[in-house]
């Protein structure tokens, strides 16, 4: 058993739940459809479950989590599709436009809330830039649609007005510039 610092500096007990298993399939491929266009697909299917009943401590209400419950944080599926188009911009400089759609399935956040799922999300990222030799500069937008991406529900923290559990959220829409230099 390990004690870690929890929210607000309070101690949080972390314990091993016993046996669990995970089995799945990951798939990734890149295809150069033309000299200028590259497509990529990744997919993951996962089954990650407890192999025995787990009795949570009194602080979690002595809850019995049944065998076969999904392991917290493990999505049953995830998928992404990306495309990058390269072109001659000017002189010896190449240009590129790219995008990626990513989808993650739902998860459970913790064993004490195993009956509740944290919904999955779909996001869209875009980038456009220039490159030559050993450098690259590009503008990017991640989570273009500003989708609310719930990463984890925290049942220990509730809204003082509604009593609902609060969430840790993924990044909102982010716009930036990236410069890469290589030797």
CSV table of C-alpha atoms in Angstrom, one decimal:
chain,number,residue,atom,x,y,z
A,1,UNK,CA,0.0,0.0,0.0
A,2,UNK,CA,1.2,3.5,-0.9
A,3,UNK,CA,0.1,6.8,0.5
A,4,UNK,CA,0.2,9.7,-2.0
A,5,UNK,CA,-0.6,13.3,-1.6
A,6,UNK,CA,-4.2,13.9,-2.6
A,7,UNK,CA,-6.2,17.0,-3.4
A,8,UNK,CA,-5.6,19.8,-0.9
A,9,UNK,CA,-2.6,18.0,0.6
A,10,UNK,CA,-4.7,15.3,2.1
A,11,UNK,CA,-3.4,11.7,2.1
A,12,UNK,CA,-4.8,9.3,-0.5
A,13,UNK,CA,-4.4,5.6,-0.2
A,14,UNK,CA,-3.4,3.7,-3.3
A,15,UNK,CA,-3.7,-0.1,-3.1
A,16,UNK,CA,-3.3,-3.0,-5.5
A,17,UNK,CA,-6.6,-4.5,-6.5
A,18,UNK,CA,-5.4,-8.0,-7.2
A,19,UNK,CA,-5.5,-9.7,-10.5
A,20,UNK,CA,-6.5,-8.0,-13.7
A,21,UNK,CA,-6.0,-8.7,-17.4
A,22,UNK,CA,-5.9,-6.7,-20.6
A,23,UNK,CA,-6.0,-8.0,-24.2
A,24,UNK,CA,-6.5,-6.1,-27.4
A,25,UNK,CA,-5.5,-5.2,-30.8
A,26,UNK,CA,-3.6,-2.1,-32.0
A,27,UNK,CA,-3.5,-1.2,-35.7
A,28,UNK,CA,-1.5,1.6,-37.3
A,29,UNK,CA,-0.8,2.2,-41.0
A,30,UNK,CA,0.5,5.0,-43.2
A,31,UNK,CA,-0.2,5.1,-46.9
A,32,UNK,CA,1.4,7.4,-49.4
A,33,UNK,CA,-1.6,7.8,-51.7
A,34,UNK,CA,0.3,10.1,-54.1
A,35,UNK,CA,3.7,11.8,-54.1
A,36,UNK,CA,2.1,14.7,-52.2
A,37,UNK,CA,-0.6,13.0,-50.0
A,38,UNK,CA,0.0,10.8,-47.0
A,39,UNK,CA,-2.9,9.2,-45.0
A,40,UNK,CA,-2.6,7.5,-41.7
A,41,UNK,CA,-5.0,5.4,-39.6
A,42,UNK,CA,-4.6,4.1,-36.0
A,43,UNK,CA,-7.1,2.1,-34.1
A,44,UNK,CA,-7.2,0.3,-30.8
A,45,UNK,CA,-9.6,-2.2,-29.3
A,46,UNK,CA,-9.0,-3.1,-25.7
A,47,UNK,CA,-10.6,-5.3,-23.1
A,48,UNK,CA,-9.1,-4.5,-19.7
A,49,UNK,CA,-10.9,-6.0,-16.7
A,50,UNK,CA,-10.6,-7.1,-13.1
A,51,UNK,CA,-10.1,-10.8,-12.6
A,52,UNK,CA,-11.7,-10.9,-9.1
A,53,UNK,CA,-14.1,-8.9,-6.9
A,54,UNK,CA,-12.5,-6.0,-5.1
A,55,UNK,CA,-13.7,-4.7,-1.8
A,56,UNK,CA,-12.9,-1.0,-1.4
A,57,UNK,CA,-12.0,0.5,2.0
A,58,UNK,CA,-14.4,2.1,4.4
A,59,UNK,CA,-13.6,5.5,3.0
A,60,UNK,CA,-15.2,4.4,-0.2
A,61,UNK,CA,-18.2,2.8,1.6
A,62,UNK,CA,-16.9,-0.8,1.6
A,63,UNK,CA,-18.2,-1.1,-1.9
A,64,UNK,CA,-17.7,-4.4,-3.7
A,65,UNK,CA,-16.6,-3.9,-7.3
A,66,UNK,CA,-17.4,-7.1,-9.2
A,67,UNK,CA,-15.1,-9.2,-11.3
A,68,UNK,CA,-15.2,-8.2,-14.9
A,69,UNK,CA,-15.4,-4.4,-14.2
A,70,UNK,CA,-13.3,-2.4,-16.6
A,71,UNK,CA,-10.0,-1.0,-15.4
A,72,UNK,CA,-10.3,2.7,-14.8
A,73,UNK,CA,-8.9,4.9,-17.5
A,74,UNK,CA,-8.9,2.2,-20.2
A,75,UNK,CA,-11.1,3.0,-23.2
A,76,UNK,CA,-12.6,0.0,-25.1
A,77,UNK,CA,-11.8,1.7,-28.3
A,78,UNK,CA,-9.9,4.6,-29.9
A,79,UNK,CA,-9.4,5.7,-33.5
A,80,UNK,CA,-7.7,8.4,-35.5
A,81,UNK,CA,-7.5,9.3,-39.1
A,82,UNK,CA,-4.9,11.8,-40.4
A,83,UNK,CA,-3.9,13.3,-43.7
A,84,UNK,CA,-0.9,15.5,-44.8
A,85,UNK,CA,-0.7,17.2,-48.1
A,86,UNK,CA,2.8,18.5,-49.2
A,87,UNK,CA,3.3,21.0,-52.1
A,88,UNK,CA,6.0,23.3,-53.6
A,89,UNK,CA,5.5,26.7,-51.9
A,90,UNK,CA,8.3,28.9,-53.4
A,91,UNK,CA,12.0,28.5,-54.2
A,92,UNK,CA,13.3,25.6,-52.2
A,93,UNK,CA,10.6,25.8,-49.6
A,94,UNK,CA,7.9,23.1,-49.3
A,95,UNK,CA,4.5,23.7,-47.8
A,96,UNK,CA,2.2,21.3,-46.0
A,97,UNK,CA,-1.4,21.1,-44.8
A,98,UNK,CA,-2.5,18.4,-42.3
A,99,UNK,CA,-5.3,17.3,-40.1
A,100,UNK,CA,-6.2,14.6,-37.7
A,101,UNK,CA,-9.5,13.4,-36.3
A,102,UNK,CA,-9.2,11.5,-33.1
A,103,UNK,CA,-12.0,9.6,-31.2
A,104,UNK,CA,-11.7,8.0,-27.8
A,105,UNK,CA,-14.4,5.8,-26.3
A,106,UNK,CA,-15.8,6.2,-22.9
A,107,UNK,CA,-14.0,5.1,-19.7
A,108,UNK,CA,-14.7,4.6,-16.0
A,109,UNK,CA,-12.8,7.1,-13.9
A,110,UNK,CA,-12.4,5.1,-10.7
A,111,UNK,CA,-13.5,1.9,-9.0
A,112,UNK,CA,-15.7,3.7,-6.5
A,113,UNK,CA,-17.8,5.1,-9.5
A,114,UNK,CA,-17.5,2.0,-11.7
A,115,UNK,CA,-21.2,2.1,-12.6
A,116,UNK,CA,-20.8,5.6,-14.1
A,117,UNK,CA,-18.9,6.2,-17.4
A,118,UNK,CA,-17.0,9.3,-18.4
A,119,UNK,CA,-18.0,9.9,-22.0
A,120,UNK,CA,-15.5,9.7,-24.9
A,121,UNK,CA,-14.8,12.5,-27.2
A,122,UNK,CA,-13.9,13.3,-30.8
A,123,UNK,CA,-11.4,16.1,-31.6
A,124,UNK,CA,-10.0,17.7,-34.7
A,125,UNK,CA,-6.4,19.1,-35.1
A,126,UNK,CA,-5.1,21.1,-38.0
A,127,UNK,CA,-1.7,22.4,-39.0
A,128,UNK,CA,-0.1,24.3,-42.0
A,129,UNK,CA,3.4,25.3,-42.5
A,130,UNK,CA,6.7,25.6,-44.5
A,131,UNK,CA,9.8,23.5,-44.4
A,132,UNK,CA,13.2,23.4,-46.1
A,133,UNK,CA,16.4,21.5,-45.4
A,134,UNK,CA,16.7,21.2,-41.6
A,135,UNK,CA,13.9,23.5,-40.5
A,136,UNK,CA,10.1,23.6,-40.3
A,137,UNK,CA,7.7,26.2,-39.1
A,138,UNK,CA,4.0,25.7,-38.8
A,139,UNK,CA,0.8,27.1,-37.3
A,140,UNK,CA,-1.4,24.6,-35.5
A,141,UNK,CA,-4.8,24.4,-33.9
A,142,UNK,CA,-5.6,21.5,-31.6
A,143,UNK,CA,-9.1,20.7,-30.6
A,144,UNK,CA,-10.4,23.0,-33.4
A,145,UNK,CA,-14.1,22.6,-32.4
A,146,UNK,CA,-13.3,23.3,-28.7
A,147,UNK,CA,-14.8,20.1,-27.7
A,148,UNK,CA,-15.1,19.5,-23.9
A,149,UNK,CA,-12.9,16.4,-23.4
A,150,UNK,CA,-13.6,14.7,-20.0
A,151,UNK,CA,-10.5,12.8,-18.9
A,152,UNK,CA,-11.5,11.7,-15.5
A,153,UNK,CA,-14.4,12.1,-13.1
A,154,UNK,CA,-13.4,12.9,-9.5
A,155,UNK,CA,-16.1,11.7,-7.1
A,156,UNK,CA,-14.1,13.1,-4.1
A,157,UNK,CA,-14.7,16.7,-5.4
A,158,UNK,CA,-18.3,17.8,-5.9
A,159,UNK,CA,-19.9,21.0,-7.0
A,160,UNK,CA,-21.0,22.8,-3.8
A,161,UNK,CA,-24.3,23.9,-5.5
A,162,UNK,CA,-25.3,20.8,-7.4
A,163,UNK,CA,-23.5,18.0,-5.5
A,164,UNK,CA,-22.4,16.5,-8.9
A,165,UNK,CA,-18.9,15.1,-9.3
A,166,UNK,CA,-16.4,17.3,-11.1
A,167,UNK,CA,-14.1,16.3,-14.0
A,168,UNK,CA,-10.6,16.8,-15.1
A,169,UNK,CA,-10.8,18.2,-18.6
A,170,UNK,CA,-8.5,17.9,-21.6
A,171,UNK,CA,-7.1,21.0,-23.3
A,172,UNK,CA,-9.5,23.4,-24.9
A,173,UNK,CA,-8.9,24.8,-28.4
A,174,UNK,CA,-5.2,25.8,-28.6
A,175,UNK,CA,-3.7,27.9,-31.4
A,176,UNK,CA,0.1,28.2,-31.7
A,177,UNK,CA,3.2,28.3,-33.8
A,178,UNK,CA,5.9,25.6,-33.8
A,179,UNK,CA,9.5,26.0,-35.0
A,180,UNK,CA,11.7,22.9,-35.4
A,181,UNK,CA,15.4,23.1,-36.2
A,182,UNK,CA,17.5,20.1,-37.0
A,183,UNK,CA,21.2,19.6,-37.5
